[in-house]
Amino acid sequence: MSGKRRVFVVGVGMTKFEKPGRRADFDYPDMAKEAGTKALQDAGIKYSDVEQGVVGYVYGDTTCGQRAMYQLGMTGIPIYNVNNACATGSSALFLAKQLVEGGMAECVMALGFEKMQRGSLKAQFEDRTNPMDKHVEVLLNNHDLQPAPIAAQMFGQAGKEHMHKYGTTAEQIAKIAYKNHKHSTNNPYSQFQTEYSLDDIQKSPMVSEPLTKLQCCPTSDGGAAAVLCSEDFVRKHKLQGQAVEIIGMQMATDLPSTFEENSVMKMVGYDMTKKAADELFNKTGIRPTDVHVVELHDCFAANELITYEALGLCPPGKAGELIDEGDNTYGGKYVINPSGGLISKGHPLGATGLAQCSELCWQLRGEADRRQVPGAKLALQHNIGLGGAVVVTLYKMGFPDHPRTRIQPRLTAAETFQCEQLFNLIADHLKEAGGDLVEKTKASFGFKVIDGPGGKTGFWVVDLKTGTGSVKRDVQEKVDVTFTIKDADLVQLMMGKLQPQSAFFSGKLKVAGQMRFATKLQAILPKDMAVKAKL
C-alpha cells in the first residue's frame, strides 16, 4: 500500500451516443479521434505527453485499439486492448489507474468505443463454449425460456425475484426509467433526450416482464476517453484546479453464489457488486451514505433497483422505499444517473464506463451545466458486465482548496455551434452601426438554433429596439419574432448561400411571432463579403 501513488483524472471527453448506423462518418477511429481529442484538450496537454494507452471495445478485430489511438498520434507507446463485456470501459480505466499508481507511467489515456449492430446482443461464435452458458443454466433452472432477448430475461427475472422477496412493485421499477429519461433531457450527449410519463413507460411494449421497452437500454455507437496522471504530472502542468482524484477503485468477478444458489439476482451480479463495493468502502473509510452523485449500470431498470442495495445506498429490501421517497434524484439523498444512464444515454459497451467517468468528473468540477448536482463533492461509479466483471470507483476533487482554473468546460470545435462566430460578428457590427440598425428596425429577433454540437439547441436574441442593440445568448426574453433553424443552415443563410424565402418554403426556416418583423431579417444579415469569408 505504501508504494502506491495518488492517481488523478485531468481530462475527459466523449462523443454523443448514437443509434447504430445513424451517422455515416462514425466508424470507430472517428469516435476515438473525437473523444480522445476532447480529453487531451480538456487536460490541456499534447498526445506526446501520454506514455501508455489502454483501449476498450467488445466488438472488433485484434489491435483495433492501436488503429483507434493512431488517429491521435503515432509515438510508439505501448497500447493494450481490453474486452470485459459491458464493464470494458471501466476495466480500461482500472488498468490505466494501475499503471500510474504503480509508477509504470506518469500519464496514461484510457479510451473506449463501440460500433454496434442494431438489435439485441447475440453470440458471435457458435463453434465454442459460450462464456454465459452457466449463467443461462441458472435462469433455466427456475424459468422457461421466453421469445425475448436473453439479457432482458435475466434482468427481468432478477427484478421479479426482488419483487417476490421484498414486495417491490413493477411501478417502482418503472419509476427508475421515468427518472433516467427525465434526466437525459439535459444531456446533449444522450442518445435519447425525450421525457416520458410514467404511464408511457409502463405502456410501452413489453420485452420481458416486468421490463418494457422504455426500461431497457439501447444498443449504441460512441466513444469516450479519460487522461490519468500522477501527482507530479498534475503539479508540473499546473492542473490542480481540475484534477479529480480516484480515491478508490475495486474490481470483482463472479463468486460461487453466482451459480450455486439458484438466485437470478446473484447470477446477474448482485454479490460481485456487493463484494467490490464493500471492499472499496472499507479501504477508503467512506460510507455509501456519504456519496452525493452516482453513475451506475442501469442496462435495465431492474438492475438499477438491485444495485442500490448491493452498493449499500440503502438496506436490502428498501430500494422501493428509496425510489418512492425521491432519494435517487435531484432534491433527494443521492442523484443517481444524472446523465440519463444507459437506459437513455445509450450503451456502446466499450465506452460506457469512461462516459460514466466523464460525467462524474464534470459533476465534481461543477461543469455539468443543467445536470449539475448542487454541492457534489463525492462521486460513485458502478459498471458491470455479465460473464462477469464489475468495477466500482470513488472520486473527489484532488485539490479542493486550489482555485479552479475555469468555471465552465472548454469547448472544442466539435462542441461549438457553427453559428457562434456569426453572432460574434453581428455583435461587433452593432458597436459600429447599431444605432442606425435600431432606427431602421425597432424589433427583437430570437434565433432557436437546433442540431448543434452533440444535438444541442441554442437560443440567441438580437435586440434592435434600443440604444445600439445587443446580442445575448440563452436568455429567457420576449422577442417579436423567433426563427427556428438548424445550425448549419443558419450559417448558409447568413453567408447568402441560402435565401430566406426558399429556406422558409422548404421548411428549413420556421417562423413564430409577429410575421411583419420577419421581413426585417435581411437587415441583420452580413453584407460585407469579407465578413462572410470569416464564417
XYZ file of C-alpha atoms in Angstrom:
535
model
C 0.000 0.000 0.000
C 2.772 2.431 0.872
C 4.244 2.223 -2.637
C 1.033 3.283 -4.358
C 0.753 6.795 -5.728
C -2.242 9.104 -5.964
C -3.965 8.999 -9.359
C -5.923 11.845 -10.960
C -8.236 12.278 -13.929
C -7.235 15.568 -15.566
C -9.078 15.336 -18.887
C -12.259 13.662 -20.132
C -14.157 13.646 -23.385
C -16.885 11.738 -25.172
C -18.924 11.698 -28.342
C -22.664 11.932 -28.489
C -24.020 8.394 -28.284
C -25.887 7.443 -31.443
C -28.249 4.793 -32.775
C -26.058 2.246 -34.591
C -25.543 3.250 -38.205
C -27.248 6.643 -37.885
C -24.056 8.545 -38.758
C -22.195 7.516 -41.889
C -18.990 9.225 -40.704
C -18.856 7.416 -37.363
C -16.524 4.467 -37.633
C -14.580 3.563 -34.504
C -11.458 5.572 -35.493
C -13.722 8.643 -35.819
C -15.167 8.039 -32.356
C -11.694 7.591 -30.891
C -10.361 10.734 -32.504
C -13.245 12.877 -31.255
C -13.306 11.500 -27.695
C -9.515 11.380 -27.356
C -9.012 14.874 -28.757
C -11.599 16.266 -26.356
C -9.903 14.572 -23.405
C -6.490 15.949 -24.389
C -7.871 19.448 -24.914
C -9.715 19.237 -21.608
C -6.411 18.332 -19.918
C -4.530 20.997 -21.879
C -1.775 18.574 -22.865
C -0.403 17.068 -26.088
C -0.710 13.454 -27.186
C 3.063 13.210 -26.925
C 2.660 13.628 -23.141
C 0.760 10.309 -22.995
C 3.116 7.434 -22.147
C 0.764 4.441 -22.461
C -2.727 3.731 -23.754
C -5.435 1.272 -22.668
C -8.283 0.819 -25.141
C -11.551 -0.993 -24.513
C -14.002 -2.434 -27.046
C -16.047 -5.621 -27.314
C -16.923 -5.973 -30.988
C -13.864 -5.637 -33.215
C -10.773 -7.314 -34.561
C -7.493 -7.516 -32.710
C -5.473 -4.263 -32.457
C -8.469 -2.011 -33.055
C -7.050 -0.129 -30.074
C -3.902 0.740 -31.984
C -5.848 1.760 -35.090
C -8.030 3.980 -32.907
C -5.241 5.716 -30.996
C -3.183 6.227 -34.165
C -5.807 8.861 -35.003
C -4.358 10.925 -32.147
C -0.685 10.347 -32.933
C 1.909 7.675 -33.555
C 4.525 7.947 -30.846
C 5.342 4.267 -30.455
C 3.873 3.950 -26.953
C 2.520 0.651 -25.552
C -1.184 0.212 -26.294
C -3.269 -2.522 -24.660
C -6.608 -3.888 -25.913
C -9.273 -4.751 -23.300
C -12.510 -6.736 -23.649
C -14.537 -7.288 -20.466
C -18.164 -7.317 -21.633
C -20.223 -4.300 -20.559
C -17.571 -3.396 -17.943
C -14.951 -2.899 -20.670
C -14.677 0.901 -20.373
C -14.121 0.878 -16.626
C -11.761 -2.085 -16.976
C -9.602 0.064 -19.271
C -9.799 2.813 -16.660
C -8.845 0.342 -13.914
C -5.727 -0.793 -15.815
C -4.744 2.803 -16.632
C -5.019 3.667 -12.937
C -2.793 0.734 -12.011
C -0.112 1.845 -14.483
C 0.041 5.307 -12.912
C -0.442 4.089 -9.345
C 2.364 1.561 -9.664
C 4.842 4.043 -11.127
C 4.870 2.497 -14.612
C 3.840 5.791 -16.231
C 3.181 9.429 -15.383
C 0.347 9.910 -17.881
C -1.946 7.272 -19.433
C -5.001 7.548 -21.673
C -7.943 5.186 -21.225
C -10.092 5.095 -24.355
C -13.267 3.153 -25.107
C -15.546 2.846 -28.104
C -18.113 0.577 -29.697
C -19.574 0.292 -33.173
C -22.555 -1.976 -32.657
C -25.083 -3.863 -34.735
C -28.723 -2.900 -34.480
C -30.949 -5.046 -32.303
C -30.294 -7.110 -29.216
C -26.894 -8.550 -28.316
C -26.170 -12.058 -29.554
C -23.318 -14.570 -29.510
C -20.608 -14.010 -32.108
C -19.285 -17.586 -32.202
C -21.223 -20.864 -32.395
C -18.274 -23.328 -32.559
C -17.066 -22.925 -28.936
C -18.321 -22.713 -25.369
C -20.404 -19.636 -24.718
C -18.966 -17.808 -21.664
C -22.519 -17.238 -20.437
C -23.566 -20.910 -20.501
C -23.550 -21.329 -16.707
C -25.461 -18.061 -16.261
C -28.141 -19.275 -18.654
C -28.364 -22.559 -16.719
C -29.276 -20.635 -13.555
C -32.018 -18.817 -15.470
C -33.412 -22.058 -16.908
C -33.350 -23.873 -13.572
C -36.416 -21.929 -12.480
C -37.794 -20.174 -15.555
C -38.870 -21.255 -19.004
C -37.053 -19.639 -21.914
C -39.116 -16.866 -23.496
C -39.087 -15.402 -27.033
C -37.204 -12.337 -25.773
C -33.555 -11.212 -25.659
C -31.707 -13.370 -23.134
C -30.223 -10.415 -21.229
C -33.686 -8.872 -20.807
C -34.975 -12.193 -19.470
C -32.138 -12.385 -16.957
C -32.615 -8.895 -15.575
C -36.403 -9.137 -15.791
C -36.363 -12.298 -13.669
C -33.919 -10.640 -11.261
C -36.459 -7.841 -10.866
C -39.258 -10.353 -10.276
C -37.134 -12.136 -7.679
C -36.726 -8.839 -5.817
C -40.484 -8.233 -6.095
C -41.305 -11.673 -4.669
C -38.711 -11.384 -1.903
C -39.376 -7.811 -0.747
C -42.763 -6.762 -2.147
C -41.277 -4.317 -4.655
C -43.744 -3.249 -7.352
C -43.492 -3.023 -11.127
C -44.375 0.661 -10.807
C -41.353 1.299 -8.585
C -39.095 -0.291 -11.209
C -40.763 1.793 -13.927
C -40.102 4.942 -11.877
C -36.376 4.352 -12.358
C -36.753 4.530 -16.126
C -39.000 7.588 -15.785
C -36.264 9.318 -13.757
C -33.464 8.443 -16.156
C -35.348 9.538 -19.261
C -36.179 12.796 -17.487
C -32.518 13.341 -16.522
C -31.407 12.758 -20.113
C -33.317 15.781 -21.409
C -30.459 17.895 -20.001
C -27.674 15.815 -21.556
C -26.621 16.757 -25.114
C -24.503 13.580 -25.312
C -27.505 11.321 -24.711
C -28.837 9.069 -27.484
C -32.394 9.812 -26.353
C -33.431 13.154 -24.876
C -37.178 12.654 -24.545
C -39.152 12.862 -21.318
C -41.847 10.222 -20.908
C -44.677 9.990 -18.416
C -44.768 7.058 -16.026
C -47.786 5.833 -17.984
C -45.742 5.993 -21.220
C -43.034 3.902 -19.577
C -45.401 1.248 -18.312
C -47.455 1.010 -21.516
C -44.515 0.773 -23.911
C -44.129 -2.712 -25.494
C -43.342 -5.476 -23.018
C -39.889 -7.012 -23.539
C -39.590 -9.387 -20.599
C -41.877 -8.922 -17.625
C -41.741 -6.571 -15.751
C -39.461 -4.715 -18.190
C -40.987 -2.720 -21.009
C -39.041 -1.287 -23.927
C -38.513 2.091 -22.222
C -36.948 0.278 -19.250
C -34.209 -1.284 -21.389
C -31.034 0.351 -22.688
C -30.499 0.528 -26.458
C -27.510 -0.589 -28.479
C -25.368 2.407 -29.375
C -22.356 3.734 -31.231
C -19.987 6.052 -29.384
C -16.666 6.701 -27.704
C -15.257 8.184 -24.501
C -11.808 8.849 -23.056
C -10.010 9.891 -19.877
C -6.467 11.113 -19.213
C -4.987 9.812 -15.942
C -1.779 11.023 -14.364
C 0.360 11.175 -11.236
C 0.537 13.976 -8.691
C 3.930 15.057 -10.058
C 2.397 15.385 -13.530
C -0.524 17.401 -12.154
C 1.779 19.858 -10.435
C 4.202 20.106 -13.350
C 1.371 21.030 -15.737
C -0.486 23.154 -13.143
C -3.673 21.095 -13.385
C -4.644 21.157 -9.695
C -7.778 23.209 -10.363
C -9.364 20.477 -12.478
C -7.714 17.277 -11.171
C -10.264 14.718 -9.970
C -8.706 12.091 -7.718
C -9.604 8.410 -7.952
C -9.646 7.763 -4.224
C -10.568 4.101 -4.559
C -11.308 1.533 -7.248
C -12.214 -2.143 -6.898
C -12.840 -4.842 -9.485
C -14.537 -8.144 -8.734
C -15.667 -11.187 -10.694
C -18.241 -13.901 -10.075
C -18.387 -15.838 -6.800
C -19.619 -19.413 -6.195
C -23.008 -17.961 -5.217
C -23.452 -16.770 -8.815
C -24.146 -20.351 -9.902
C -24.772 -22.373 -6.728
C -27.639 -20.542 -5.010
C -30.162 -20.533 -7.876
C -30.693 -16.792 -7.395
C -31.123 -14.789 -10.596
C -30.270 -11.606 -8.679
C -26.918 -13.135 -7.762
C -26.458 -14.544 -11.265
C -26.701 -11.035 -12.740
C -24.048 -9.726 -10.382
C -25.531 -8.724 -7.027
C -22.870 -10.485 -4.962
C -19.880 -9.411 -7.036
C -21.105 -5.811 -6.913
C -21.532 -6.086 -3.147
C -18.037 -7.585 -2.792
C -16.407 -4.779 -4.811
C -18.399 -2.065 -3.027
C -17.751 -3.439 0.464
C -14.016 -3.654 -0.230
C -13.980 -0.135 -1.701
C -15.750 1.464 1.253
C -13.681 -0.494 3.779
C -10.393 0.550 2.188
C -11.320 4.224 1.812
C -13.106 4.618 5.144
C -16.041 6.213 3.328
C -19.651 5.180 3.854
C -22.088 4.719 0.957
C -24.356 7.340 2.536
C -21.539 9.930 2.203
C -21.890 9.880 -1.604
C -23.647 12.733 -3.427
C -23.806 11.668 -7.079
C -23.783 8.209 -8.667
C -23.444 6.845 -12.177
C -24.459 3.187 -12.095
C -25.059 0.475 -14.662
C -28.788 0.617 -15.447
C -28.711 -1.634 -18.515
C -32.256 -2.454 -17.372
C -34.299 -0.601 -14.754
C -34.374 -3.747 -12.589
C -30.572 -3.733 -12.391
C -30.529 -0.182 -11.048
C -33.013 -1.304 -8.409
C -30.959 -4.219 -7.082
C -27.705 -2.265 -7.398
C -28.946 0.372 -4.919
C -28.830 -2.355 -2.277
C -25.654 -4.078 -3.479
C -23.771 -0.763 -3.271
C -25.127 -0.068 0.209
C -27.073 3.045 -0.822
C -29.974 1.581 1.134
C -30.514 -1.609 3.192
C -31.612 -4.843 1.439
C -35.292 -4.713 0.550
C -35.520 -0.933 0.880
C -34.842 0.089 -2.743
C -38.562 0.564 -3.405
C -38.824 2.998 -0.495
C -35.759 4.916 -1.715
C -37.458 5.304 -5.106
C -40.834 6.363 -3.718
C -39.182 8.949 -1.444
C -37.324 10.511 -4.391
C -33.920 9.773 -2.872
C -32.470 8.841 -6.270
C -32.941 12.195 -7.996
C -32.488 15.943 -7.560
C -33.604 17.107 -4.118
C -33.163 13.636 -2.615
C -30.398 11.855 -0.723
C -28.483 10.980 -3.922
C -28.700 11.950 -7.576
C -28.344 8.687 -9.464
C -27.596 8.696 -13.195
C -27.872 12.446 -13.819
C -26.596 11.700 -17.341
C -29.722 9.690 -18.125
C -27.925 6.419 -17.506
C -27.610 3.613 -20.021
C -31.381 3.486 -20.482
C -31.483 6.911 -22.096
C -27.888 7.984 -22.738
C -27.156 4.716 -24.550
C -24.752 1.820 -24.071
C -21.830 1.484 -26.505
C -20.205 -1.269 -24.462
C -16.559 -0.209 -24.573
C -17.346 3.457 -23.968
C -19.899 3.232 -21.156
C -17.507 3.096 -18.192
C -15.482 6.033 -19.495
C -18.625 8.046 -20.221
C -19.626 7.484 -16.579
C -16.186 8.743 -15.527
C -16.612 11.827 -17.744
C -19.989 12.665 -16.228
C -18.745 12.350 -12.663
C -15.670 14.492 -13.350
C -17.899 17.218 -14.801
C -20.174 16.958 -11.767
C -17.322 17.307 -9.263
C -15.810 20.239 -11.180
C -19.183 21.984 -11.316
C -19.221 21.769 -15.109
C -22.345 19.673 -15.714
C -24.480 22.580 -16.915
C -28.207 21.898 -16.453
C -27.442 18.461 -14.988
C -25.316 19.872 -12.185
C -25.865 18.265 -8.790
C -25.610 21.102 -6.241
C -22.713 20.686 -3.830
C -21.447 17.421 -5.343
C -18.157 16.566 -3.609
C -18.068 12.757 -3.607
C -18.965 10.611 -6.628
C -19.521 6.861 -7.028
C -19.321 4.846 -10.263
C -20.588 1.305 -10.934
C -20.054 -0.559 -14.221
C -20.882 -4.258 -14.599
C -20.596 -6.906 -17.295
C -22.133 -10.360 -17.199
C -19.676 -13.165 -17.564
C -18.537 -11.427 -15.358
C -16.806 -8.308 -14.069
C -17.734 -5.261 -12.036
C -15.754 -2.102 -11.311
C -16.761 0.291 -8.519
C -14.950 3.625 -8.151
C -14.949 6.663 -5.842
C -13.907 10.159 -6.965
C -13.393 13.550 -5.345
C -11.584 16.764 -6.293
C -7.875 16.179 -5.736
C -7.015 19.698 -4.611
C -10.293 21.169 -3.305
C -8.642 24.282 -1.875
C -6.848 25.116 -5.110
C -8.581 27.825 -7.173
C -10.446 26.458 -10.166
C -8.796 27.251 -13.464
C -12.188 27.626 -15.122
C -15.852 27.657 -14.258
C -17.201 26.052 -17.418
C -15.604 23.370 -19.591
C -13.507 24.484 -22.515
C -15.346 23.982 -25.764
C -13.650 22.155 -28.587
C -14.526 22.743 -32.221
C -16.807 19.722 -32.048
C -18.777 21.279 -29.154
C -19.072 24.815 -30.538
C -22.052 25.936 -32.615
C -21.086 26.745 -36.196
C -23.162 29.931 -35.935
C -21.319 31.133 -32.794
C -18.882 33.156 -34.885
C -21.800 34.642 -36.785
C -23.374 36.145 -33.670
C -19.971 37.401 -32.531
C -19.659 39.228 -35.869
C -23.148 40.704 -35.505
C -22.254 41.948 -32.005
C -19.085 43.570 -33.385
C -21.092 45.170 -36.196
C -23.572 46.651 -33.714
C -20.739 48.518 -31.999
C -20.213 50.481 -35.216
C -23.623 50.648 -36.863
C -26.050 49.559 -34.149
C -27.699 52.959 -33.798
C -28.689 53.069 -37.467
C -29.950 49.477 -37.407
C -32.072 50.159 -34.332
C -33.565 53.242 -36.006
C -34.481 51.249 -39.111
C -35.613 48.049 -37.447
C -37.168 48.598 -33.979
C -37.561 44.844 -33.413
C -36.054 41.989 -31.444
C -35.233 38.672 -33.081
C -34.928 35.266 -31.438
C -32.897 32.507 -33.083
C -33.613 28.982 -31.878
C -30.691 27.034 -33.336
C -31.210 23.264 -33.426
C -28.969 20.296 -34.324
C -25.898 21.956 -32.854
C -22.901 20.044 -31.455
C -23.965 16.826 -29.774
C -27.565 17.593 -30.769
C -27.610 20.732 -28.635
C -30.122 23.548 -29.034
C -29.025 27.146 -28.517
C -31.015 30.392 -28.332
C -29.747 33.828 -29.315
C -31.534 37.167 -29.102
C -30.586 40.040 -31.406
C -32.264 43.067 -29.839
C -32.572 46.043 -32.192
C -35.048 48.107 -30.167
C -32.955 50.460 -28.058
C -29.509 52.071 -27.946
C -27.052 50.413 -30.298
C -28.657 46.990 -29.981
C -27.283 43.855 -28.361
C -26.699 40.138 -28.863
C -27.485 37.773 -25.992
C -27.351 34.009 -25.655
C -29.584 31.573 -23.745
C -31.739 34.229 -22.126
C -35.441 33.961 -21.399
C -36.620 37.122 -23.046
C -39.727 38.014 -25.016
C -38.978 38.754 -28.670
C -41.048 39.989 -31.597
C -40.276 37.066 -33.875
C -38.470 33.748 -33.450
C -36.670 31.855 -36.188
C -36.058 28.118 -35.732
C -33.330 26.731 -37.963
C -30.554 24.151 -37.973
C -27.061 25.318 -37.025
C -25.541 24.525 -40.426
C -28.485 26.068 -42.336
C -28.199 29.324 -40.385
C -24.575 29.706 -41.440
C -25.574 29.071 -45.058
C -28.342 31.658 -44.694
C -26.042 34.297 -43.271
C -23.439 33.678 -45.982
C -26.034 34.258 -48.678
C -25.881 30.672 -49.901
C -29.441 30.025 -48.726
C -32.152 32.588 -49.382
C -34.625 33.288 -46.527
C -37.659 32.852 -48.764
C -36.551 29.493 -50.148
C -35.495 28.377 -46.661
C -38.973 29.215 -45.363
C -40.889 27.445 -48.139
C -38.649 24.368 -47.977
C -39.250 24.044 -44.234
C -35.647 24.751 -43.240
C -36.659 28.022 -41.579
C -39.663 28.186 -39.258
C -41.077 31.500 -38.078
C -43.168 32.219 -34.971
C -44.422 35.540 -33.632
C -45.229 38.745 -35.480
C -44.706 37.940 -39.148
C -44.363 41.618 -40.128
C -40.988 41.656 -38.389
C -39.795 38.516 -40.184
C -39.238 40.538 -43.360
C -36.674 42.635 -41.495
C -34.359 39.623 -41.114
C -32.307 40.837 -44.083
C -31.382 43.963 -42.110
C -29.101 41.998 -39.764
C -27.522 39.671 -42.317
C -23.838 40.314 -43.042
C -23.440 42.156 -46.328
C -19.677 42.599 -46.397
C -18.094 39.675 -48.264
C -15.009 39.999 -46.050
C -17.261 39.371 -43.055
C -18.875 36.393 -44.777
C -15.454 34.982 -45.528
C -14.760 34.759 -41.786
C -17.662 32.366 -41.475
